[in-house]
Coordinates of C-alpha atoms in Angstrom, one line a residue:
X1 CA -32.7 -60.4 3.9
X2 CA -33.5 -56.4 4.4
X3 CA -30.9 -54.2 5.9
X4 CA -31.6 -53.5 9.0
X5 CA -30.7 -49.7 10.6
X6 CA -28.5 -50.3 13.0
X7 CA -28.3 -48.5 16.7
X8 CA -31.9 -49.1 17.4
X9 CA -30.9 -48.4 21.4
X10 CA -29.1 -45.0 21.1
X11 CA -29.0 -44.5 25.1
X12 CA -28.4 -46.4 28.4
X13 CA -31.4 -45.1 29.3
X14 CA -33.5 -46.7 27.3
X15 CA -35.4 -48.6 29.9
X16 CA -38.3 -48.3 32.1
X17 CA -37.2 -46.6 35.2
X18 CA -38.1 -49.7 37.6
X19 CA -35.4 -51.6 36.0
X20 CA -32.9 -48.7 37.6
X21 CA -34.8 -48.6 41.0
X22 CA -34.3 -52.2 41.4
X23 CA -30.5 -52.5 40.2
X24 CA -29.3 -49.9 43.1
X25 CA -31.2 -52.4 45.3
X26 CA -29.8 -55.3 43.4
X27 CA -26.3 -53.6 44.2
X28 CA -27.0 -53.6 47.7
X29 CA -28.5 -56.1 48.8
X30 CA -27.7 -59.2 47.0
X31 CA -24.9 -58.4 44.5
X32 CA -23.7 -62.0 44.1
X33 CA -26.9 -63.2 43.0
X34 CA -27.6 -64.4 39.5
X35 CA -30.8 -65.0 37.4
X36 CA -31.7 -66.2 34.2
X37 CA -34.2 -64.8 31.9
X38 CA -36.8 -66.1 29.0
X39 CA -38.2 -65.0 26.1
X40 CA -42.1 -65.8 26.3
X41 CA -43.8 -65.2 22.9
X42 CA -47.3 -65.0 23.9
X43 CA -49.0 -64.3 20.8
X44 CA -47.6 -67.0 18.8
X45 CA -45.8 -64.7 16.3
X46 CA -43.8 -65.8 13.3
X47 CA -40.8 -64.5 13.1
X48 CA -39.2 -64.1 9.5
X49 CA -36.0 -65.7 8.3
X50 CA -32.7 -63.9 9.7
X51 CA -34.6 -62.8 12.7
X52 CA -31.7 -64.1 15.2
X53 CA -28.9 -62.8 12.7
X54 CA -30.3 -59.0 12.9
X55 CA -31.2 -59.6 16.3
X56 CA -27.9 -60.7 17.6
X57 CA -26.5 -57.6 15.7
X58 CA -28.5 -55.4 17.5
X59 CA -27.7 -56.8 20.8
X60 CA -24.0 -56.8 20.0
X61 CA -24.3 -52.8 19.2
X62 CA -25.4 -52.4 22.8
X63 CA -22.1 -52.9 24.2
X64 CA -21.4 -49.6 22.7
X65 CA -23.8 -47.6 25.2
X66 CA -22.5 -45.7 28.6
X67 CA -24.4 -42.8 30.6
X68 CA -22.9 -39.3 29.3
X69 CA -22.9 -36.5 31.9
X70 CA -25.6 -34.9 31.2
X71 CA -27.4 -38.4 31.6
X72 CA -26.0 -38.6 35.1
X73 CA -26.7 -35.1 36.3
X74 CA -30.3 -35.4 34.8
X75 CA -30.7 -38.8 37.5
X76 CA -28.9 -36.7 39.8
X77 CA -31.5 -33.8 40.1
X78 CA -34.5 -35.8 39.5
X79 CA -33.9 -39.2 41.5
X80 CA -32.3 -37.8 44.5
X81 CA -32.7 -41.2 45.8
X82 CA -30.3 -42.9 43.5
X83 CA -26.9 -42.7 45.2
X84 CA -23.8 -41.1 44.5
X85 CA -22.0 -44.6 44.6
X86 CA -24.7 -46.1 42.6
X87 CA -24.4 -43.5 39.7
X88 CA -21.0 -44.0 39.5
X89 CA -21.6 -47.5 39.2
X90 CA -23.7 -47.1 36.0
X91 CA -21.5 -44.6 34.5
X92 CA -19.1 -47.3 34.2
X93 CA -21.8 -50.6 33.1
X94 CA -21.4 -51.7 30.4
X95 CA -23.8 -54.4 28.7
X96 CA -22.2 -57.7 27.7
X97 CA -24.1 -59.3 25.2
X98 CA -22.6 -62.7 25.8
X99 CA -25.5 -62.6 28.9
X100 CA -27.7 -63.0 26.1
X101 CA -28.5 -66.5 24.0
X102 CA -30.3 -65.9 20.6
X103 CA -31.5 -69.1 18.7
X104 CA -33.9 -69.7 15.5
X105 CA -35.4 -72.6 14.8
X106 CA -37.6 -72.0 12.1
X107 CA -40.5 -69.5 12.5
X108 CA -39.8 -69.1 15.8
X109 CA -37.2 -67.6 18.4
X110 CA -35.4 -68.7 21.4
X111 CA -33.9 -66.0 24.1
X112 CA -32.0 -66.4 27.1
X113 CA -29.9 -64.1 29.5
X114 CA -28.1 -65.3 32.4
X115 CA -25.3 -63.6 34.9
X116 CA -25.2 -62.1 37.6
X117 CA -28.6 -60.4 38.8
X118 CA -26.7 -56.9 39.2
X119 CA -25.8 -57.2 35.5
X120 CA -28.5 -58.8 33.6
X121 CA -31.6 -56.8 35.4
X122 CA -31.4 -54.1 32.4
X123 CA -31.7 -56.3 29.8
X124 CA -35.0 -57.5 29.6
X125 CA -37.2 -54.0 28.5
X126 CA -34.6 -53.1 25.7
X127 CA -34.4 -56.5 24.4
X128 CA -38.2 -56.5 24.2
X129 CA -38.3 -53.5 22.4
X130 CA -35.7 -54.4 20.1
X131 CA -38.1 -57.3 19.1
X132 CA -40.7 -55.2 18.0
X133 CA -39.0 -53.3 16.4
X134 CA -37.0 -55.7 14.6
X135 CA -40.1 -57.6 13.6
X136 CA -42.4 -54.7 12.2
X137 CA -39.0 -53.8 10.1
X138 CA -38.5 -57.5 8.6
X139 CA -42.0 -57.9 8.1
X140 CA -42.1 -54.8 6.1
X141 CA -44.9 -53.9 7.9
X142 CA -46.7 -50.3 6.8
X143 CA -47.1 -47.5 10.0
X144 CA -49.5 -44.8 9.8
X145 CA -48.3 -41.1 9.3
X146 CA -46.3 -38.9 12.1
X147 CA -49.3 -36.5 11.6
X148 CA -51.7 -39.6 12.5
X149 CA -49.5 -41.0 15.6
X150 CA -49.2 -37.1 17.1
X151 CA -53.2 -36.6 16.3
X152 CA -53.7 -39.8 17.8
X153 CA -51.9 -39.2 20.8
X154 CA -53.5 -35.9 21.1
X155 CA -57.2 -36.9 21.1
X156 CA -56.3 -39.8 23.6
X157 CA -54.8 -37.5 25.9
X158 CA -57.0 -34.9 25.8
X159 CA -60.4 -36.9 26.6
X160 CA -58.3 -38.5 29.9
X161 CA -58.0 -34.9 30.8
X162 CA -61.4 -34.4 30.5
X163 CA -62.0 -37.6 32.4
X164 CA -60.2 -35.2 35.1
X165 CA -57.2 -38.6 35.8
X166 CA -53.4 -38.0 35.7
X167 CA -51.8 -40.6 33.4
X168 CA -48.4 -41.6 32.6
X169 CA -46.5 -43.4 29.8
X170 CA -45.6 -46.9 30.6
X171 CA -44.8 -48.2 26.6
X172 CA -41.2 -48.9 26.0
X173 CA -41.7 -52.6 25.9
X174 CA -44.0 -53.8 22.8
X175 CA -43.5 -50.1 21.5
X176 CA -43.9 -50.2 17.6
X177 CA -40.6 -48.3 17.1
X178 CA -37.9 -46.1 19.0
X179 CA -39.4 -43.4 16.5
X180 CA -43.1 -43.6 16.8
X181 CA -42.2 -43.6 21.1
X182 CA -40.9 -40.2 20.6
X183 CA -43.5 -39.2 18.7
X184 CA -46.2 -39.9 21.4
X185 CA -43.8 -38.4 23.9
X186 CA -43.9 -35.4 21.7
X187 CA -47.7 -35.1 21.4
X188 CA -48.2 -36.1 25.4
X189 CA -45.6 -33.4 26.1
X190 CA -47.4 -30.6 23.9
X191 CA -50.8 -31.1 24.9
X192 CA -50.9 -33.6 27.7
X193 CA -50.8 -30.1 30.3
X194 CA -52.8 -31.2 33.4
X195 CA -53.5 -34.8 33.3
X196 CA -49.8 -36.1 31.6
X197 CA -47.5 -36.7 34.4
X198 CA -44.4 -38.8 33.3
X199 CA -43.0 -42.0 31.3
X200 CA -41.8 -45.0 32.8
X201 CA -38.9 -44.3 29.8
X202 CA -36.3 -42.8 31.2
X203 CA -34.5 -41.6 28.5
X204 CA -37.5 -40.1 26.9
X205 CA -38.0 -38.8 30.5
X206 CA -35.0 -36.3 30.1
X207 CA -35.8 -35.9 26.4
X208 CA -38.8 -34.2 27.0
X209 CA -38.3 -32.9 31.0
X210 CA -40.6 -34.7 32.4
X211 CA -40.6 -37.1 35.7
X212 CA -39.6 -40.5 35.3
X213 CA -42.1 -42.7 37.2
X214 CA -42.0 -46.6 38.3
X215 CA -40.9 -48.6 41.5
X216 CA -40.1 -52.5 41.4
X217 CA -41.0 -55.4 39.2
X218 CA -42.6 -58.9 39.8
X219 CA -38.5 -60.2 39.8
X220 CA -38.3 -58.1 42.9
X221 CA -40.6 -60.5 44.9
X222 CA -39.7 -63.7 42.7
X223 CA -35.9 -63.5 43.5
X224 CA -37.1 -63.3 46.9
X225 CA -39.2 -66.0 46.8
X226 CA -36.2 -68.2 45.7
X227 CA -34.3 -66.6 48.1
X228 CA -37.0 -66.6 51.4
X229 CA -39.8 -69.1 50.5
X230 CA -42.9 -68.2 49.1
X231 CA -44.6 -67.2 52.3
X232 CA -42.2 -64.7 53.2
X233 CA -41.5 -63.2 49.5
X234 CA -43.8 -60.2 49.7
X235 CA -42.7 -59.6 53.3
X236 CA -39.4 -59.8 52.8
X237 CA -39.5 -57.9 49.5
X238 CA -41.4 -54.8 51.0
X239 CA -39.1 -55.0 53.6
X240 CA -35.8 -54.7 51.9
X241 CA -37.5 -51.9 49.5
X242 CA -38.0 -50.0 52.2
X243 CA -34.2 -50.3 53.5
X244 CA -33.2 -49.3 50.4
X245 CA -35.3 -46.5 49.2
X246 CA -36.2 -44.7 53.1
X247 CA -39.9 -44.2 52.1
X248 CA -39.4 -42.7 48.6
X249 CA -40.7 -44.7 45.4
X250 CA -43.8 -46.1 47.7
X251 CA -46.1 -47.8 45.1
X252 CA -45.8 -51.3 45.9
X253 CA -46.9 -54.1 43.0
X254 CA -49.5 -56.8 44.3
X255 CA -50.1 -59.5 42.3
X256 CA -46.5 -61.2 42.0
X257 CA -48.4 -64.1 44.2
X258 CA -51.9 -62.8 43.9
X259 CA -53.4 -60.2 45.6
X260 CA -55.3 -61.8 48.2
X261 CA -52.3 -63.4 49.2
X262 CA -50.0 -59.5 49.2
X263 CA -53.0 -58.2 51.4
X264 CA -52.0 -60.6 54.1
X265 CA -48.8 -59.6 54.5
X266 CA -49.3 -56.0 53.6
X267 CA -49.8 -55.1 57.7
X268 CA -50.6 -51.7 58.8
X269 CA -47.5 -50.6 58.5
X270 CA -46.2 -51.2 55.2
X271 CA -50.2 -50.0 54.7
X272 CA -49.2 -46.6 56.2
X273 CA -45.8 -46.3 54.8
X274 CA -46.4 -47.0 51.2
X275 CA -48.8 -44.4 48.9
X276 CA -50.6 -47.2 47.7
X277 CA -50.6 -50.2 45.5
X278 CA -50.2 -50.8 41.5
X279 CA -53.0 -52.7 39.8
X280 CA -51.3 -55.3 36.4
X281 CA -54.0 -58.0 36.2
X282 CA -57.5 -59.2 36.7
X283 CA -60.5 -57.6 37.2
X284 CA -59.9 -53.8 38.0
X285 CA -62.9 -53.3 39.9
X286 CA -62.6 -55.9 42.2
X287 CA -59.1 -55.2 42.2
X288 CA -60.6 -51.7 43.6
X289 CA -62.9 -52.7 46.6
X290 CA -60.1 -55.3 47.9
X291 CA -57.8 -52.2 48.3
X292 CA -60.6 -50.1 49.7
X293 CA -61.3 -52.8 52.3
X294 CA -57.9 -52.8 53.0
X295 CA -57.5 -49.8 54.3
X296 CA -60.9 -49.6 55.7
X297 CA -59.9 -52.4 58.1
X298 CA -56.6 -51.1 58.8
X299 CA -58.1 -47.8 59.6
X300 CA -56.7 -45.7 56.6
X301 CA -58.6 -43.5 54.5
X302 CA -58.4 -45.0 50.8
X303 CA -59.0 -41.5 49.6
X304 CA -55.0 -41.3 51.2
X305 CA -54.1 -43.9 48.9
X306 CA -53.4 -44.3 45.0
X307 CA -53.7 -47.3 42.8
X308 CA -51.7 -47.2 40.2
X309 CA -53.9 -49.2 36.9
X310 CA -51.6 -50.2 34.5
X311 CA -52.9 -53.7 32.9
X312 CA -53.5 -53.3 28.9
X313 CA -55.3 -50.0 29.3
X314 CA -57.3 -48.1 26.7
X315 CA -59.9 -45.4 27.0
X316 CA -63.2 -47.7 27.2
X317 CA -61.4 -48.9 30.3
X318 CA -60.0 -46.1 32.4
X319 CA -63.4 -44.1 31.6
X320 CA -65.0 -47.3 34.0
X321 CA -62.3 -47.8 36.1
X322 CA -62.1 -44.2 37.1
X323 CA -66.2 -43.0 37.1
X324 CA -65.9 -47.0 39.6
X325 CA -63.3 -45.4 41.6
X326 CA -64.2 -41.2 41.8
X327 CA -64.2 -40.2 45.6
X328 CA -63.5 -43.5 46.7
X329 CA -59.6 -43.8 46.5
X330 CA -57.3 -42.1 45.1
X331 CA -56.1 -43.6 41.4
X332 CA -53.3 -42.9 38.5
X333 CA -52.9 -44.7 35.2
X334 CA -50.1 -46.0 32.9
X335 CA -51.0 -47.1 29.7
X336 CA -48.2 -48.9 27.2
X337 CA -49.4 -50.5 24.3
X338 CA -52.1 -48.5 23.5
X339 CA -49.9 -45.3 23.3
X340 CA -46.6 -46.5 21.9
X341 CA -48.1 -49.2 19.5
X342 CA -51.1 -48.1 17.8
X343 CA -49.6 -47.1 14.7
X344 CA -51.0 -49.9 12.4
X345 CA -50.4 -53.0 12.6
X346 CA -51.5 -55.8 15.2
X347 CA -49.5 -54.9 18.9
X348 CA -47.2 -57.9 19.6
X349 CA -47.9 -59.9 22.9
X350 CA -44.8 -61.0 24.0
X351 CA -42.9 -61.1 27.8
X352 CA -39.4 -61.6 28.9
X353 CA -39.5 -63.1 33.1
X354 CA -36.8 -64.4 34.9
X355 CA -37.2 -68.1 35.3
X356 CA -34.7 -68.9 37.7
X357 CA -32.9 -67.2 40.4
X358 CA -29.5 -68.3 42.2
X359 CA -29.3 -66.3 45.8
X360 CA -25.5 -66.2 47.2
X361 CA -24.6 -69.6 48.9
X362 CA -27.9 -70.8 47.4
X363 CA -28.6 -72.8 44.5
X364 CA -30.7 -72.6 41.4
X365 CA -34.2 -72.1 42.0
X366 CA -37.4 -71.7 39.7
X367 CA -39.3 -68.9 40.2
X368 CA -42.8 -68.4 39.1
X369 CA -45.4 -65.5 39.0
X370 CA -49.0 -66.5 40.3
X371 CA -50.9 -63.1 38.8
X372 CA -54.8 -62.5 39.7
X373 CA -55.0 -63.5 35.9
X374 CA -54.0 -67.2 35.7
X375 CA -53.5 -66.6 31.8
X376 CA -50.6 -64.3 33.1
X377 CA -48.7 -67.4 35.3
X378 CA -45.4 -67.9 34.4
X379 CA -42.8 -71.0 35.4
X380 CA -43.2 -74.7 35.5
X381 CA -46.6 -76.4 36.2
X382 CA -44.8 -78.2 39.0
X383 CA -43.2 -75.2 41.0
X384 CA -46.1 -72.9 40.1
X385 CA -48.9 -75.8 41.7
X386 CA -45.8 -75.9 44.9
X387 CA -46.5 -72.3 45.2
X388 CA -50.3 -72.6 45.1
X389 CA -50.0 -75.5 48.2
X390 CA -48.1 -73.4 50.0
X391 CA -49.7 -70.0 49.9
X392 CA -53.1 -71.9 50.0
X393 CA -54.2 -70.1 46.9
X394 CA -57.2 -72.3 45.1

């Protein structure tokens, strides 16, 4: 078996900013709920002998992380809407690796995290992004140079300046290493001036001074789902987002239970009070006009507005999405993959999605997500066709 390095997570941070976001609200709202978490592999990938051995060690090692000061001070000054009691709180977290269940059988690998929600939200991102790295390393698998990645980087940013968009780095998950990340953030940094506007990674957020940018997941309106019913998920997620956060953080994610079925309950105030909407599957144009109606019918100028693209975005793509959308509404990008792992080999497709939730004096209960993609569904063919009865959805 190759020796692996170990410390592949050096920092609490780590993580994309939305998984932080949530936990304060987590905290606040419902901190005796619990969840569990899978590990989805998507593209089928074959994972080499000794995967769940180096694995495990790698989850083990993250026990060892805690937010330094200078961590804290940086969240402090830049997210003025995390609060005091909740920084304290994640001074002291600590992960515990026994929320996380790690089996091989075979070729292929079997993850589960459970506890309480609080705990086991940060998990899922670094986990992923151990498993990429892990694999590329075991599979001996052959980058390109740092020169390449930075020139890479470089060109790509550079022509979505021209394009005359802001984008932002959303790649931590199914990056091809901790190393080649930094190295993008590097080249984004150095000649990203004028459309590069942030990373979704926090920690590489404060490494290179820049804004860290995200808002909730598509847990946020699952756990409520299990928690509310399915009707009154969205609702009740927007709802609760906006007791926690007061306005700030106001890019609100549609397509938990598709996005006909958000537009329904996304009234004209939530329309008014949030800065728009974040796009993560389907068709993008489409995607556009329904948000243009929208706000059309509820008598709000889209131009007021941003949509946030984010769903496996390259160049070809945001060069139509955005000459689609010019002067009709306003419109940002985050692109992942295509920044952190295009260094070589093959990108991995793989998802980690919380599968059940248990709300205080509740029970378990399946969750599912019902994207505008049906490709993207995740849960049980039984809870996910429940859903689909009871929001009506085709």
């Amino acid at each position: 078996m190759q020796t692996i390095p170990s410390a592949l997570i050096s920092s609490i941070l780590d993580n994309d900013f939305y998984k932080i976001t949530m936990q304060q609200g987590v905290i606040r709202l419902f901190p005796a709920a619990k969840a569990r978490y899978k590990f989805i592999n998507r593209g089928k990938h074959v994972f080499p002998d000794g995967f769940s051995v180096a694995l495990r060690k790698a989850v083990n090692e993250m026990a060892l992380l805690k937010l330094s000061k200078e961590e804290k001070q940086f969240l402090a000054v830049n997210c003025p809407y995390l609060d005091p009691v909740y920084l304290d709180f994640l001074e002291g977290y600590r992960f515990n690796p026994e929320e996380v269940h790690i089996e091989q059988q075979g070729d292929q690998l079997s993850v589960h995290i459970e506890g309480l929600w609080y705990r086991t939200i940060l998990w899922e991102v670094p986990l992923m992004s151990l498993i990429c790295e892990l694999f590329y390393t075991m599979n001996h698998s052959e980058r390109i140079s740092k020169e390449a990645i930075i020139s890479r980087t470089r060109e790509k940013i550079e022509k979505y300046r021209e394009l005359g968009i802001t984008v932002a780095e959303f790649g931590t998950r199914r990056r091809y290493s901790y190393q080649v990340h930094r190295l993008v953030l590097q080249a984004l940094s150095e000649y990203g001036t004028g459309s590069f506007i942030g990373t979704s990674n926090v920690h590489m957020a404060m490494l290179h001074q820049t804004k860290p940018i995200g808002t909730h997941a598509h847990e946020w309106f699952m756990f409520h789902a299990a928690y509310y019913g399915f009707k009154m998920a969205n609702a009740m997620g927007l709802e609760h987002w906006v007791q926690v956060f007061r306005g700030d953080l106001g890019i609100a994610l549609s397509d938990t239970y598709t996005t006909d079925v958000f537009f329904r309950q996304f009234d004209k105030m939530f329309s008014k009070l949030f800065d728009g909407v974040r796009h993560d599957s389907g068709d993008p144009l489409e995607f556009a006009n329904k948000v243009i109606a929208h706000y059309q019918h509820m008598g709000i100028d889209p131009r007021s507005k941003t949509i946030i693209f984010s769903d496996g975005l390259d160049y070809e793509k945001v060069e139509r999405i955005a000459e689609y959308c010019r002067n009709r509404v306003g419109m940002s990008f985050g692109i992942g993959t295509n920044f952190t792992n295009d260094a070589g080999p093959k990108a991995m497709n793989i998802v980690i999605k919380m599968t059940e939730a248990h709300p205080k004096d509740g029970e378990w209960t399946e969750v599912v997500k019902l994207s505008d993609e049906p490709g993207k569904h995740t849960g049980t063919e039984a809870t996910i066709n429940l859903a689909k009865v009871i929001l009506n959805i085709p």
